[in-house]
mmCIF file of C-alpha atoms in Angstrom:
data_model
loop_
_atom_site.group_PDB
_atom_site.id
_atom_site.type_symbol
_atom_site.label_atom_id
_atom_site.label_comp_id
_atom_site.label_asym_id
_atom_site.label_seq_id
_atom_site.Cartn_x
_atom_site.Cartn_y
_atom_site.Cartn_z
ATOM 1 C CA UNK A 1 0.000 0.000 0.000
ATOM 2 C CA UNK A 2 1.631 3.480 -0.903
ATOM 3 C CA UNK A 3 1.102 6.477 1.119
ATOM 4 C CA UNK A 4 1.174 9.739 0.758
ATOM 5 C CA UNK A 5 1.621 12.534 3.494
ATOM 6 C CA UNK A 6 -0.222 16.110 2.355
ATOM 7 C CA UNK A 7 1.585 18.985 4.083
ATOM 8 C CA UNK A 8 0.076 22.143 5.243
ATOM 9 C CA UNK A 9 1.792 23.691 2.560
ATOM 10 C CA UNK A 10 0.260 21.126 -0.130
ATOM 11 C CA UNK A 11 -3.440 22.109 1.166
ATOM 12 C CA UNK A 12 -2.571 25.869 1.188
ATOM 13 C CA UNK A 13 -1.219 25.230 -2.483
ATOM 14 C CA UNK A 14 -4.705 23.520 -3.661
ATOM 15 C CA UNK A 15 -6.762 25.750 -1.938
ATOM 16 C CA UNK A 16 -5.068 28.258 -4.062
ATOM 17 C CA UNK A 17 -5.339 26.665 -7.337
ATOM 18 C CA UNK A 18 -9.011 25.564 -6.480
ATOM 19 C CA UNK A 19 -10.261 29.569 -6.265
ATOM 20 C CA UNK A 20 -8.207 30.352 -9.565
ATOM 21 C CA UNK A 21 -9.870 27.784 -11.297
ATOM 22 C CA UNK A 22 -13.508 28.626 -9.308
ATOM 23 C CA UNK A 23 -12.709 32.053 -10.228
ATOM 24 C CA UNK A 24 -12.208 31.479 -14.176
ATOM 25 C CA UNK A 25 -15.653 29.966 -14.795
ATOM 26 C CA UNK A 26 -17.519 32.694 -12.526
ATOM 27 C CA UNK A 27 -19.083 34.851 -15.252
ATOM 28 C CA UNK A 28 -19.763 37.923 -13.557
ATOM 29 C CA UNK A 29 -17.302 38.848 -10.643
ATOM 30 C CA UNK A 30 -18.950 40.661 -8.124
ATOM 31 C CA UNK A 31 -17.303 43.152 -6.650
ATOM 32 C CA UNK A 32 -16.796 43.187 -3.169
ATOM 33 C CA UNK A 33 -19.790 43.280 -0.417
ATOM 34 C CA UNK A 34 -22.138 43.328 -3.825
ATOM 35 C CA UNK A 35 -24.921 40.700 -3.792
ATOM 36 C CA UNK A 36 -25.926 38.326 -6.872
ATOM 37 C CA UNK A 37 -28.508 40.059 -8.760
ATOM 38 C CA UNK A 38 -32.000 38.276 -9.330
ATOM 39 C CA UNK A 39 -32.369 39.244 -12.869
ATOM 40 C CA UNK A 40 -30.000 39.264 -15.896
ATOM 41 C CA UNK A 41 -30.042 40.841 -19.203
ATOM 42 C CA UNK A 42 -29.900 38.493 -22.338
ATOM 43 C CA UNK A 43 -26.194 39.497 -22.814
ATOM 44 C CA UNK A 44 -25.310 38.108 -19.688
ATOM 45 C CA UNK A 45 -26.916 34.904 -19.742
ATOM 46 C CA UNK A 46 -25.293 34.128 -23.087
ATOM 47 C CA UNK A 47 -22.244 35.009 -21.697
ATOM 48 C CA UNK A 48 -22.537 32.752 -18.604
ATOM 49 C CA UNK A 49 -24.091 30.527 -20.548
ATOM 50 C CA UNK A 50 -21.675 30.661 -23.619
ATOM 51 C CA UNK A 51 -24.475 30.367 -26.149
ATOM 52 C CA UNK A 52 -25.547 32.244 -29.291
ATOM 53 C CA UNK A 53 -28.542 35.011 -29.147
ATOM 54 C CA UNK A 54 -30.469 32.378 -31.550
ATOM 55 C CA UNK A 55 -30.001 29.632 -29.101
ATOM 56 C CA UNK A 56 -31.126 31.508 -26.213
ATOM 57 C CA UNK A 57 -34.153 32.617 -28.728
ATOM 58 C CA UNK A 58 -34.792 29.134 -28.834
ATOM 59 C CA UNK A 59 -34.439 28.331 -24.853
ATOM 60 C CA UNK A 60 -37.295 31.144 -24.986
ATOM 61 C CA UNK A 61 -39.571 29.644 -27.654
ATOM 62 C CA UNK A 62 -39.410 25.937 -26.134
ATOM 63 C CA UNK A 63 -39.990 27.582 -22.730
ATOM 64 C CA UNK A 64 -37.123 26.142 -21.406
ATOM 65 C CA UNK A 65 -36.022 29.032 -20.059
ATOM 66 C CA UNK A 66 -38.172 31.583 -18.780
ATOM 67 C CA UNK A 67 -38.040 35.456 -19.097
ATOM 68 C CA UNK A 68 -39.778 38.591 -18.468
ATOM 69 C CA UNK A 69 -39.951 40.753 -21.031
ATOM 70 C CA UNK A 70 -40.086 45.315 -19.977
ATOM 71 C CA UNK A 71 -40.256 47.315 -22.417
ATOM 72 C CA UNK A 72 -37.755 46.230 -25.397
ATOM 73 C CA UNK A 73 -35.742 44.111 -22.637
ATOM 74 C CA UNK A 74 -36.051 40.822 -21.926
ATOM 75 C CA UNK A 75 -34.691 39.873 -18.358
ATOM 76 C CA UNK A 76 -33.893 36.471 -17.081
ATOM 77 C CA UNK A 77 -34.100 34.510 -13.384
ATOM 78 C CA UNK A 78 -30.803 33.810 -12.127
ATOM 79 C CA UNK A 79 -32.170 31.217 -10.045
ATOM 80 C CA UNK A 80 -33.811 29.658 -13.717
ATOM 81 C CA UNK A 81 -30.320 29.958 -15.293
ATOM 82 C CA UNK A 82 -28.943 27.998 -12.519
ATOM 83 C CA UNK A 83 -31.325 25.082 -12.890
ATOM 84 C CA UNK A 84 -31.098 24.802 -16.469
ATOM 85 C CA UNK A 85 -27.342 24.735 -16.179
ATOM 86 C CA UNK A 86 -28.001 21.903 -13.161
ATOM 87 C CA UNK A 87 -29.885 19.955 -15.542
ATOM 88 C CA UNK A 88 -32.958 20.415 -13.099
ATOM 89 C CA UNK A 89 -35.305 23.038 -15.011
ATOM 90 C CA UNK A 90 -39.015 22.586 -13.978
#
């Protein structure tokens, strides 16, 4: 049986390397003290997303992802976005 000691230093080290990599699939830092917002403009869910403005037109038409639509915007749930990227949409 092989083992392996992990040093302080190791943890430290992967703690480190676990926010960078946390950190480089977060779409929209938030600056410090500022809370997640409940409602995103299309451009920012295809960011986070990393899809197309036609296939978020068709997450809309299927209904797969909901939206409320005020004036010429249409907004989105960040809650919704996080279930449909969870695989559990309703």
């Amino acid at each position: 049986m092989n083992v392996e000691l992990i040093t302080r230093d190791d943890l430290e080290r992967f703690k480190k390397d676990l926010l960078e990599e946390i950190r480089k699939f977060q779409a929209f830092p938030r600056k410090r003290g500022e809370e997640q917002r409940n409602w995103l403009k299309s451009f920012e869910v295809r960011k986070m997303l990393g899809i197309s403005a036609g296939t978020l037109q068709n997450l809309r038409i299927n209904g797969t992802l909901p939206f409320s639509k005020i004036g010429g915007l249409l907004y989105y749930r960040y809650e919704d976005i996080l279930k449909l990227m969870d695989g559990t949409g309703e």
